C-alpha cells in the first residue's frame, strides 16, 4: 500500500485469503454502495470465473486475482470500452513493473510470447439506461512455475518469462496507477485515445488473419476496431466485415 500513487483506484482494498470468486464479493460490495475504485483481491479463488462461463485457474499465492468496482457516468452500452481500457492499463502496468512487453489478441486476451498471461472479465449492475457499477475482474499469472495439462501449452506467467519470481504488489500498484490515468482520460476525452492505444498494442490489428466465426471462416486484413470493440476485417474483394465473435488465427 505504501507505494500506491493513485487518488481513488485501490485506495480501499478488501483482501481475502481464499474466496470462491473476487467477482462475487465485488458484486456484493457494489450493491452495498462502496466507494468507486474499491478493489477486492484474493490469494486464491476456488471458483474463479472466466469469460463464456469458463473456469479461471487461480491457485494460491501465485497470481493477481482482483476485481475493481467502478461507477462511471456513461450509458451501459459503453461499458465494454472499459474492458479495452483495462487491457491497456494492464499492459502498461506490467511493462512499468517488469520491463516485459505483452500484446493484445482480439477480443481481449493479453499474451506474452503468444501465450495467455492475463484474462479480463467485465460485468455490470445496470438498468437499461443507467450503470450502477461496473466490475472489472483481472486475473494475472505471476509466479506459476507450471500449469495443469489442459492449459500447459497455451498459458504462461511473468516468472516463467523473467526466470525469477515477480513481486505481485508492485505489479498491482503500477496497474492501478496506469488504470487511474487512463480512466481519467476516458471520462474527460472519451474512448478515442484509448482505442488508439489499444490498437497499437493489438497484434491482431494491421495484419492478415483468419477469423473463424460460427457462420464460417473469413480471411483478410484486420483494420481496427469500432467504438464497441467490434473487429473490422477487410477481405480480398475490399469488403469490410464486422466481426462480433470469433477465434482468430494468424
Ligand atoms: C478470461 O476468460 O479470459 C477472463 C478471466 C478473468 C479472471 C479474473 S481473476 C479475478 C476475477 N475473479 C474471477 O472469478 N474472474 C476474474
PDB file of C-alpha atoms and ligand atoms in Angstrom:
ATOM      1  CA  UNK A   1       0.000   0.000   0.000  1.00  0.00           C
ATOM      2  CA  UNK A   2       2.913   2.352   0.758  1.00  0.00           C
ATOM      3  CA  UNK A   3       3.893   2.606  -2.906  1.00  0.00           C
ATOM      4  CA  UNK A   4       0.430   3.304  -4.245  1.00  0.00           C
ATOM      5  CA  UNK A   5       0.237   6.525  -6.269  1.00  0.00           C
ATOM      6  CA  UNK A   6      -3.463   6.882  -7.026  1.00  0.00           C
ATOM      7  CA  UNK A   7      -6.289   9.081  -5.757  1.00  0.00           C
ATOM      8  CA  UNK A   8      -9.120   6.580  -5.670  1.00  0.00           C
ATOM      9  CA  UNK A   9      -8.306   3.380  -7.574  1.00  0.00           C
ATOM     10  CA  UNK A  10      -7.176   0.911  -4.920  1.00  0.00           C
ATOM     11  CA  UNK A  11      -7.489   3.354  -2.010  1.00  0.00           C
ATOM     12  CA  UNK A  12      -9.834   0.886  -0.402  1.00  0.00           C
ATOM     13  CA  UNK A  13      -8.644  -2.731  -0.731  1.00  0.00           C
ATOM     14  CA  UNK A  14     -10.582  -5.712   0.534  1.00  0.00           C
ATOM     15  CA  UNK A  15      -8.083  -8.557   0.887  1.00  0.00           C
ATOM     16  CA  UNK A  16      -9.160 -12.179   1.347  1.00  0.00           C
ATOM     17  CA  UNK A  17      -7.068 -15.311   1.629  1.00  0.00           C
ATOM     18  CA  UNK A  18      -9.389 -17.690  -0.170  1.00  0.00           C
ATOM     19  CA  UNK A  19     -12.659 -16.909  -1.936  1.00  0.00           C
ATOM     20  CA  UNK A  20     -14.908 -18.512  -4.473  1.00  0.00           C
ATOM     21  CA  UNK A  21     -14.508 -15.569  -6.863  1.00  0.00           C
ATOM     22  CA  UNK A  22     -13.465 -11.954  -6.233  1.00  0.00           C
ATOM     23  CA  UNK A  23     -16.177 -11.004  -8.766  1.00  0.00           C
ATOM     24  CA  UNK A  24     -18.890 -12.285  -6.419  1.00  0.00           C
ATOM     25  CA  UNK A  25     -17.548 -10.283  -3.484  1.00  0.00           C
ATOM     26  CA  UNK A  26     -17.199  -7.165  -5.611  1.00  0.00           C
ATOM     27  CA  UNK A  27     -20.810  -7.531  -6.789  1.00  0.00           C
ATOM     28  CA  UNK A  28     -21.988  -7.700  -3.185  1.00  0.00           C
ATOM     29  CA  UNK A  29     -19.896  -4.702  -2.126  1.00  0.00           C
ATOM     30  CA  UNK A  30     -21.118  -2.719  -5.131  1.00  0.00           C
ATOM     31  CA  UNK A  31     -24.710  -3.307  -4.038  1.00  0.00           C
ATOM     32  CA  UNK A  32     -23.711  -2.099  -0.568  1.00  0.00           C
ATOM     33  CA  UNK A  33     -22.506   1.105  -2.247  1.00  0.00           C
ATOM     34  CA  UNK A  34     -18.779   1.115  -1.525  1.00  0.00           C
ATOM     35  CA  UNK A  35     -16.562   3.884  -2.920  1.00  0.00           C
ATOM     36  CA  UNK A  36     -15.581   3.894  -6.568  1.00  0.00           C
ATOM     37  CA  UNK A  37     -12.166   2.324  -7.081  1.00  0.00           C
ATOM     38  CA  UNK A  38     -12.571  -0.252  -4.309  1.00  0.00           C
ATOM     39  CA  UNK A  39     -10.613  -3.395  -5.100  1.00  0.00           C
ATOM     40  CA  UNK A  40     -11.173  -6.956  -3.970  1.00  0.00           C
ATOM     41  CA  UNK A  41      -8.093  -9.141  -4.109  1.00  0.00           C
ATOM     42  CA  UNK A  42      -7.580 -12.739  -3.023  1.00  0.00           C
ATOM     43  CA  UNK A  43      -4.636 -15.118  -2.690  1.00  0.00           C
ATOM     44  CA  UNK A  44      -6.715 -17.959  -4.073  1.00  0.00           C
ATOM     45  CA  UNK A  45     -10.025 -18.445  -5.882  1.00  0.00           C
ATOM     46  CA  UNK A  46     -11.679 -21.823  -5.767  1.00  0.00           C
ATOM     47  CA  UNK A  47     -14.421 -20.806  -8.199  1.00  0.00           C
ATOM     48  CA  UNK A  48     -12.580 -18.321 -10.431  1.00  0.00           C
ATOM     49  CA  UNK A  49     -14.729 -17.264 -13.390  1.00  0.00           C
ATOM     50  CA  UNK A  50     -13.555 -16.774 -16.958  1.00  0.00           C
ATOM     51  CA  UNK A  51     -15.444 -15.460 -19.953  1.00  0.00           C
ATOM     52  CA  UNK A  52     -18.116 -17.535 -21.675  1.00  0.00           C
ATOM     53  CA  UNK A  53     -18.847 -19.493 -18.498  1.00  0.00           C
ATOM     54  CA  UNK A  54     -15.361 -20.966 -18.371  1.00  0.00           C
ATOM     55  CA  UNK A  55     -13.402 -21.542 -15.153  1.00  0.00           C
ATOM     56  CA  UNK A  56     -10.319 -19.474 -14.352  1.00  0.00           C
ATOM     57  CA  UNK A  57      -7.469 -21.384 -12.724  1.00  0.00           C
ATOM     58  CA  UNK A  58      -6.467 -19.320  -9.635  1.00  0.00           C
ATOM     59  CA  UNK A  59      -4.049 -21.269  -7.424  1.00  0.00           C
ATOM     60  CA  UNK A  60      -2.927 -19.922  -4.069  1.00  0.00           C
ATOM     61  CA  UNK A  61      -0.314 -17.198  -3.816  1.00  0.00           C
ATOM     62  CA  UNK A  62       0.877 -17.251  -7.403  1.00  0.00           C
ATOM     63  CA  UNK A  63      -1.295 -14.796  -9.286  1.00  0.00           C
ATOM     64  CA  UNK A  64      -3.096 -11.493  -9.024  1.00  0.00           C
ATOM     65  CA  UNK A  65      -6.787 -12.249  -8.719  1.00  0.00           C
ATOM     66  CA  UNK A  66      -8.601  -8.950  -8.399  1.00  0.00           C
ATOM     67  CA  UNK A  67     -11.893  -7.195  -9.090  1.00  0.00           C
ATOM     68  CA  UNK A  68     -12.304  -3.436  -9.340  1.00  0.00           C
ATOM     69  CA  UNK A  69     -15.537  -1.560  -8.692  1.00  0.00           C
ATOM     70  CA  UNK A  70     -16.221   1.465 -10.916  1.00  0.00           C
ATOM     71  CA  UNK A  71     -19.191   3.788 -11.115  1.00  0.00           C
ATOM     72  CA  UNK A  72     -18.785   5.645 -14.404  1.00  0.00           C
ATOM     73  CA  UNK A  73     -21.499   8.040 -15.541  1.00  0.00           C
ATOM     74  CA  UNK A  74     -21.745   6.605 -19.050  1.00  0.00           C
ATOM     75  CA  UNK A  75     -24.526   4.752 -20.874  1.00  0.00           C
ATOM     76  CA  UNK A  76     -24.493   0.965 -20.270  1.00  0.00           C
ATOM     77  CA  UNK A  77     -23.678   0.274 -23.955  1.00  0.00           C
ATOM     78  CA  UNK A  78     -20.280   1.887 -23.432  1.00  0.00           C
ATOM     79  CA  UNK A  79     -19.255  -0.409 -20.556  1.00  0.00           C
ATOM     80  CA  UNK A  80     -17.327  -2.815 -22.858  1.00  0.00           C
ATOM     81  CA  UNK A  81     -14.938   0.053 -23.607  1.00  0.00           C
ATOM     82  CA  UNK A  82     -13.722  -0.278 -20.022  1.00  0.00           C
ATOM     83  CA  UNK A  83     -12.564  -3.830 -20.750  1.00  0.00           C
ATOM     84  CA  UNK A  84     -10.373  -2.454 -23.518  1.00  0.00           C
ATOM     85  CA  UNK A  85      -9.158   0.309 -21.217  1.00  0.00           C
ATOM     86  CA  UNK A  86      -8.274  -2.281 -18.581  1.00  0.00           C
ATOM     87  CA  UNK A  87      -6.251  -4.247 -21.127  1.00  0.00           C
ATOM     88  CA  UNK A  88      -4.177  -1.166 -21.987  1.00  0.00           C
ATOM     89  CA  UNK A  89      -3.683  -0.363 -18.279  1.00  0.00           C
ATOM     90  CA  UNK A  90      -2.547  -3.922 -17.536  1.00  0.00           C
ATOM     91  CA  UNK A  91      -0.063  -3.958 -20.424  1.00  0.00           C
ATOM     92  CA  UNK A  92       1.411  -0.605 -19.405  1.00  0.00           C
ATOM     93  CA  UNK A  93       1.490  -1.569 -15.721  1.00  0.00           C
ATOM     94  CA  UNK A  94       3.237  -4.866 -16.413  1.00  0.00           C
ATOM     95  CA  UNK A  95       5.766  -3.084 -18.598  1.00  0.00           C
ATOM     96  CA  UNK A  96       6.470  -0.447 -15.939  1.00  0.00           C
ATOM     97  CA  UNK A  97       6.898  -3.070 -13.205  1.00  0.00           C
ATOM     98  CA  UNK A  98       8.810  -5.778 -15.083  1.00  0.00           C
ATOM     99  CA  UNK A  99      10.022  -4.404 -18.432  1.00  0.00           C
ATOM    100  CA  UNK A 100       8.110  -7.178 -20.238  1.00  0.00           C
ATOM    101  CA  UNK A 101       6.168  -6.380 -23.430  1.00  0.00           C
ATOM    102  CA  UNK A 102       2.797  -8.108 -23.743  1.00  0.00           C
ATOM    103  CA  UNK A 103       0.287  -7.764 -26.528  1.00  0.00           C
ATOM    104  CA  UNK A 104      -3.427  -7.991 -27.016  1.00  0.00           C
ATOM    105  CA  UNK A 105      -5.193 -10.592 -29.089  1.00  0.00           C
ATOM    106  CA  UNK A 106      -8.701  -9.540 -30.038  1.00  0.00           C
ATOM    107  CA  UNK A 107     -11.157  -9.582 -28.354  1.00  0.00           C
ATOM    108  CA  UNK A 108      -9.299  -9.236 -25.098  1.00  0.00           C
ATOM    109  CA  UNK A 109      -6.637 -11.768 -24.277  1.00  0.00           C
ATOM    110  CA  UNK A 110      -3.297 -10.491 -23.075  1.00  0.00           C
ATOM    111  CA  UNK A 111      -0.496 -12.636 -24.380  1.00  0.00           C
ATOM    112  CA  UNK A 112       3.190 -12.884 -23.569  1.00  0.00           C
ATOM    113  CA  UNK A 113       5.214 -14.546 -26.352  1.00  0.00           C
ATOM    114  CA  UNK A 114       1.980 -15.884 -27.803  1.00  0.00           C
ATOM    115  CA  UNK A 115       0.703 -17.476 -24.586  1.00  0.00           C
ATOM    116  CA  UNK A 116      -2.079 -16.268 -22.343  1.00  0.00           C
ATOM    117  CA  UNK A 117      -0.890 -14.253 -19.365  1.00  0.00           C
ATOM    118  CA  UNK A 118      -3.946 -12.219 -18.334  1.00  0.00           C
ATOM    119  CA  UNK A 119      -7.710 -12.591 -18.543  1.00  0.00           C
ATOM    120  CA  UNK A 120     -10.205  -9.774 -18.090  1.00  0.00           C
ATOM    121  CA  UNK A 121     -13.878 -10.231 -17.283  1.00  0.00           C
ATOM    122  CA  UNK A 122     -16.205  -7.219 -17.141  1.00  0.00           C
ATOM    123  CA  UNK A 123     -19.640  -7.456 -15.563  1.00  0.00           C
ATOM    124  CA  UNK A 124     -22.091  -4.747 -14.586  1.00  0.00           C
ATOM    125  CA  UNK A 125     -25.058  -3.844 -12.465  1.00  0.00           C
ATOM    126  CA  UNK A 126     -27.260  -1.575 -14.549  1.00  0.00           C
ATOM    127  CA  UNK A 127     -30.725  -0.549 -15.642  1.00  0.00           C
ATOM    128  CA  UNK A 128     -31.297  -0.189 -19.397  1.00  0.00           C
ATOM    129  CA  UNK A 129     -30.389   3.494 -19.217  1.00  0.00           C
ATOM    130  CA  UNK A 130     -28.073   3.728 -16.227  1.00  0.00           C
ATOM    131  CA  UNK A 131     -24.991   1.988 -14.850  1.00  0.00           C
ATOM    132  CA  UNK A 132     -24.924   1.315 -11.118  1.00  0.00           C
ATOM    133  CA  UNK A 133     -21.499  -0.244 -11.176  1.00  0.00           C
ATOM    134  CA  UNK A 134     -19.029  -1.963 -13.461  1.00  0.00           C
ATOM    135  CA  UNK A 135     -16.939  -4.778 -12.027  1.00  0.00           C
ATOM    136  CA  UNK A 136     -13.686  -5.387 -13.848  1.00  0.00           C
ATOM    137  CA  UNK A 137     -12.096  -8.711 -12.957  1.00  0.00           C
ATOM    138  CA  UNK A 138      -8.427  -9.108 -13.800  1.00  0.00           C
ATOM    139  CA  UNK A 139      -6.511 -12.363 -13.464  1.00  0.00           C
ATOM    140  CA  UNK A 140      -2.738 -12.277 -13.983  1.00  0.00           C
ATOM    141  CA  UNK A 141      -0.468 -15.314 -13.911  1.00  0.00           C
ATOM    142  CA  UNK A 142       2.529 -14.065 -11.950  1.00  0.00           C
ATOM    143  CA  UNK A 143       4.588 -16.744 -10.208  1.00  0.00           C
ATOM    144  CA  UNK A 144       3.257 -20.066 -11.518  1.00  0.00           C
ATOM    145  CA  UNK A 145       6.070 -22.457 -12.420  1.00  0.00           C
ATOM    146  CA  UNK A 146       3.760 -24.865 -14.210  1.00  0.00           C
ATOM    147  CA  UNK A 147       0.143 -25.216 -15.322  1.00  0.00           C
ATOM    148  CA  UNK A 148      -2.389 -28.038 -15.438  1.00  0.00           C
ATOM    149  CA  UNK A 149      -2.088 -30.243 -18.535  1.00  0.00           C
ATOM    150  CA  UNK A 150      -5.183 -28.761 -20.209  1.00  0.00           C
ATOM    151  CA  UNK A 151      -3.655 -25.278 -20.427  1.00  0.00           C
ATOM    152  CA  UNK A 152       0.081 -26.015 -20.292  1.00  0.00           C
ATOM    153  CA  UNK A 153       0.613 -25.271 -23.996  1.00  0.00           C
ATOM    154  CA  UNK A 154      -1.344 -22.033 -24.061  1.00  0.00           C
ATOM    155  CA  UNK A 155      -0.665 -20.352 -20.699  1.00  0.00           C
ATOM    156  CA  UNK A 156       2.342 -18.542 -19.265  1.00  0.00           C
ATOM    157  CA  UNK A 157       3.302 -16.478 -16.204  1.00  0.00           C
ATOM    158  CA  UNK A 158       5.515 -13.454 -15.595  1.00  0.00           C
ATOM    159  CA  UNK A 159       8.041 -15.543 -13.641  1.00  0.00           C
ATOM    160  CA  UNK A 160       8.317 -18.158 -16.400  1.00  0.00           C
ATOM    161  CA  UNK A 161       9.350 -15.385 -18.798  1.00  0.00           C
ATOM    162  CA  UNK A 162      11.551 -13.444 -16.365  1.00  0.00           C
ATOM    163  CA  UNK A 163      13.218 -16.510 -14.897  1.00  0.00           C
ATOM    164  CA  UNK A 164      12.637 -15.227 -11.371  1.00  0.00           C
ATOM    165  CA  UNK A 165       9.752 -14.511  -9.016  1.00  0.00           C
ATOM    166  CA  UNK A 166       7.951 -11.215  -9.517  1.00  0.00           C
ATOM    167  CA  UNK A 167       6.579  -9.039  -6.707  1.00  0.00           C
ATOM    168  CA  UNK A 168       2.790  -9.152  -7.027  1.00  0.00           C
ATOM    169  CA  UNK A 169       2.167  -5.971  -5.017  1.00  0.00           C
ATOM    170  CA  UNK A 170       4.420  -3.911  -7.287  1.00  0.00           C
ATOM    171  CA  UNK A 171       2.694  -5.161 -10.415  1.00  0.00           C
ATOM    172  CA  UNK A 172      -0.706  -4.398  -8.897  1.00  0.00           C
ATOM    173  CA  UNK A 173       0.329  -0.895  -7.893  1.00  0.00           C
ATOM    174  CA  UNK A 174       1.614   0.029 -11.308  1.00  0.00           C
ATOM    175  CA  UNK A 175      -1.507  -1.341 -12.968  1.00  0.00           C
ATOM    176  CA  UNK A 176      -3.705   0.747 -10.666  1.00  0.00           C
ATOM    177  CA  UNK A 177      -1.664   3.865 -11.381  1.00  0.00           C
ATOM    178  CA  UNK A 178      -1.963   3.318 -15.155  1.00  0.00           C
ATOM    179  CA  UNK A 179      -5.635   2.486 -14.815  1.00  0.00           C
ATOM    180  CA  UNK A 180      -6.473   5.672 -12.953  1.00  0.00           C
ATOM    181  CA  UNK A 181      -4.675   7.821 -15.533  1.00  0.00           C
ATOM    182  CA  UNK A 182      -6.411   6.154 -18.470  1.00  0.00           C
ATOM    183  CA  UNK A 183      -9.797   6.213 -16.733  1.00  0.00           C
ATOM    184  CA  UNK A 184      -9.491   9.969 -16.115  1.00  0.00           C
ATOM    185  CA  UNK A 185      -8.586  10.440 -19.783  1.00  0.00           C
ATOM    186  CA  UNK A 186     -11.565   8.283 -20.815  1.00  0.00           C
ATOM    187  CA  UNK A 187     -14.014  10.269 -18.681  1.00  0.00           C
ATOM    188  CA  UNK A 188     -12.625  13.579 -19.987  1.00  0.00           C
ATOM    189  CA  UNK A 189     -11.874  12.874 -23.679  1.00  0.00           C
ATOM    190  CA  UNK A 190     -13.912   9.759 -24.439  1.00  0.00           C
ATOM    191  CA  UNK A 191     -12.871   6.446 -25.906  1.00  0.00           C
ATOM    192  CA  UNK A 192     -10.881   7.525 -28.980  1.00  0.00           C
ATOM    193  CA  UNK A 193      -7.453   7.948 -27.328  1.00  0.00           C
ATOM    194  CA  UNK A 194      -7.898   4.614 -25.507  1.00  0.00           C
ATOM    195  CA  UNK A 195      -8.953   2.889 -28.730  1.00  0.00           C
ATOM    196  CA  UNK A 196      -5.772   4.119 -30.450  1.00  0.00           C
ATOM    197  CA  UNK A 197      -3.579   2.814 -27.632  1.00  0.00           C
ATOM    198  CA  UNK A 198      -5.439  -0.481 -27.676  1.00  0.00           C
ATOM    199  CA  UNK A 199      -4.925  -0.850 -31.435  1.00  0.00           C
ATOM    200  CA  UNK A 200      -1.216  -0.072 -31.060  1.00  0.00           C
ATOM    201  CA  UNK A 201      -0.873  -2.950 -28.561  1.00  0.00           C
ATOM    202  CA  UNK A 202      -3.006  -5.429 -30.509  1.00  0.00           C
ATOM    203  CA  UNK A 203      -1.093  -7.944 -32.623  1.00  0.00           C
ATOM    204  CA  UNK A 204      -4.381  -8.748 -34.331  1.00  0.00           C
ATOM    205  CA  UNK A 205      -4.538  -5.300 -35.950  1.00  0.00           C
ATOM    206  CA  UNK A 206      -2.636  -4.440 -39.126  1.00  0.00           C
ATOM    207  CA  UNK A 207      -2.052  -7.987 -40.306  1.00  0.00           C
ATOM    208  CA  UNK A 208      -3.601 -10.821 -42.265  1.00  0.00           C
ATOM    209  CA  UNK A 209      -5.748 -13.051 -40.125  1.00  0.00           C
ATOM    210  CA  UNK A 210      -8.404 -15.708 -40.351  1.00  0.00           C
ATOM    211  CA  UNK A 211     -11.488 -15.148 -38.228  1.00  0.00           C
ATOM    212  CA  UNK A 212     -13.355 -18.363 -37.530  1.00  0.00           C
ATOM    213  CA  UNK A 213     -16.943 -17.362 -36.785  1.00  0.00           C
ATOM    214  CA  UNK A 214     -19.990 -19.566 -36.216  1.00  0.00           C
ATOM    215  CA  UNK A 215     -21.009 -18.959 -39.832  1.00  0.00           C
ATOM    216  CA  UNK A 216     -17.607 -19.816 -41.321  1.00  0.00           C
ATOM    217  CA  UNK A 217     -14.055 -18.575 -41.708  1.00  0.00           C
ATOM    218  CA  UNK A 218     -13.197 -15.176 -43.204  1.00  0.00           C
ATOM    219  CA  UNK A 219      -9.673 -14.333 -44.296  1.00  0.00           C
ATOM    220  CA  UNK A 220      -8.448 -10.796 -44.648  1.00  0.00           C
ATOM    221  CA  UNK A 221      -6.680  -7.782 -43.245  1.00  0.00           C
ATOM    222  CA  UNK A 222      -7.567  -6.665 -39.705  1.00  0.00           C
ATOM    223  CA  UNK A 223      -8.074  -2.905 -39.988  1.00  0.00           C
ATOM    224  CA  UNK A 224      -9.001  -1.967 -36.436  1.00  0.00           C
ATOM    225  CA  UNK A 225     -11.898  -1.964 -34.021  1.00  0.00           C
ATOM    226  CA  UNK A 226     -15.053   0.115 -33.756  1.00  0.00           C
ATOM    227  CA  UNK A 227     -16.180   2.169 -30.760  1.00  0.00           C
ATOM    228  CA  UNK A 228     -17.820  -1.013 -29.409  1.00  0.00           C
ATOM    229  CA  UNK A 229     -14.739  -3.176 -29.818  1.00  0.00           C
ATOM    230  CA  UNK A 230     -16.094  -4.921 -32.938  1.00  0.00           C
ATOM    231  CA  UNK A 231     -13.273  -6.137 -35.216  1.00  0.00           C
ATOM    232  CA  UNK A 232     -13.139  -4.715 -38.764  1.00  0.00           C
ATOM    233  CA  UNK A 233     -11.822  -7.222 -41.295  1.00  0.00           C
ATOM    234  CA  UNK A 234     -11.254  -6.347 -44.973  1.00  0.00           C
ATOM    235  CA  UNK A 235     -11.389  -9.335 -47.329  1.00  0.00           C
ATOM    236  CA  UNK A 236      -9.561  -9.575 -50.689  1.00  0.00           C
ATOM    237  CA  UNK A 237     -12.521  -8.028 -52.523  1.00  0.00           C
ATOM    238  CA  UNK A 238     -12.325  -4.924 -50.369  1.00  0.00           C
ATOM    239  CA  UNK A 239     -15.457  -5.748 -48.406  1.00  0.00           C
ATOM    240  CA  UNK A 240     -15.326  -4.824 -44.721  1.00  0.00           C
ATOM    241  CA  UNK A 241     -16.729  -7.430 -42.371  1.00  0.00           C
ATOM    242  CA  UNK A 242     -17.755  -6.632 -38.819  1.00  0.00           C
ATOM    243  CA  UNK A 243     -16.658  -9.489 -36.577  1.00  0.00           C
ATOM    244  CA  UNK A 244     -18.581  -9.687 -33.315  1.00  0.00           C
ATOM    245  CA  UNK A 245     -17.304 -13.008 -32.102  1.00  0.00           C
ATOM    246  CA  UNK A 246     -14.650 -15.359 -33.499  1.00  0.00           C
ATOM    247  CA  UNK A 247     -11.449 -17.244 -32.876  1.00  0.00           C
ATOM    248  CA  UNK A 248      -8.507 -15.611 -34.604  1.00  0.00           C
ATOM    249  CA  UNK A 249      -5.656 -17.399 -36.374  1.00  0.00           C
ATOM    250  CA  UNK A 250      -2.617 -15.621 -37.766  1.00  0.00           C
TER     251      UNK A 250
HETATM  252  C1  LIG B   1     -10.995 -14.778 -19.279  1.00  0.00           C
HETATM  253  O1  LIG B   1     -11.768 -15.729 -19.511  1.00  0.00           O
HETATM  254  O2  LIG B   1     -10.022 -14.570 -20.016  1.00  0.00           O
HETATM  255  C2  LIG B   1     -11.270 -13.852 -18.119  1.00  0.00           C
HETATM  256  C3  LIG B   1     -10.668 -14.327 -16.826  1.00  0.00           C
HETATM  257  C4  LIG B   1     -10.896 -13.380 -15.654  1.00  0.00           C
HETATM  258  C5  LIG B   1     -10.296 -13.884 -14.339  1.00  0.00           C
HETATM  259  C6  LIG B   1     -10.395 -12.908 -13.210  1.00  0.00           C
HETATM  260  S1  LIG B   1      -9.455 -13.399 -11.798  1.00  0.00           S
HETATM  261  C7  LIG B   1     -10.203 -12.153 -10.823  1.00  0.00           C
HETATM  262  C8  LIG B   1     -11.668 -12.110 -11.227  1.00  0.00           C
HETATM  263  N1  LIG B   1     -12.433 -13.068 -10.457  1.00  0.00           N
HETATM  264  C9  LIG B   1     -12.917 -14.051 -11.219  1.00  0.00           C
HETATM  265  O3  LIG B   1     -13.595 -15.007 -10.801  1.00  0.00           O
HETATM  266  N2  LIG B   1     -12.577 -13.849 -12.507  1.00  0.00           N
HETATM  267  C10 LIG B   1     -11.793 -12.634 -12.673  1.00  0.00           C
END
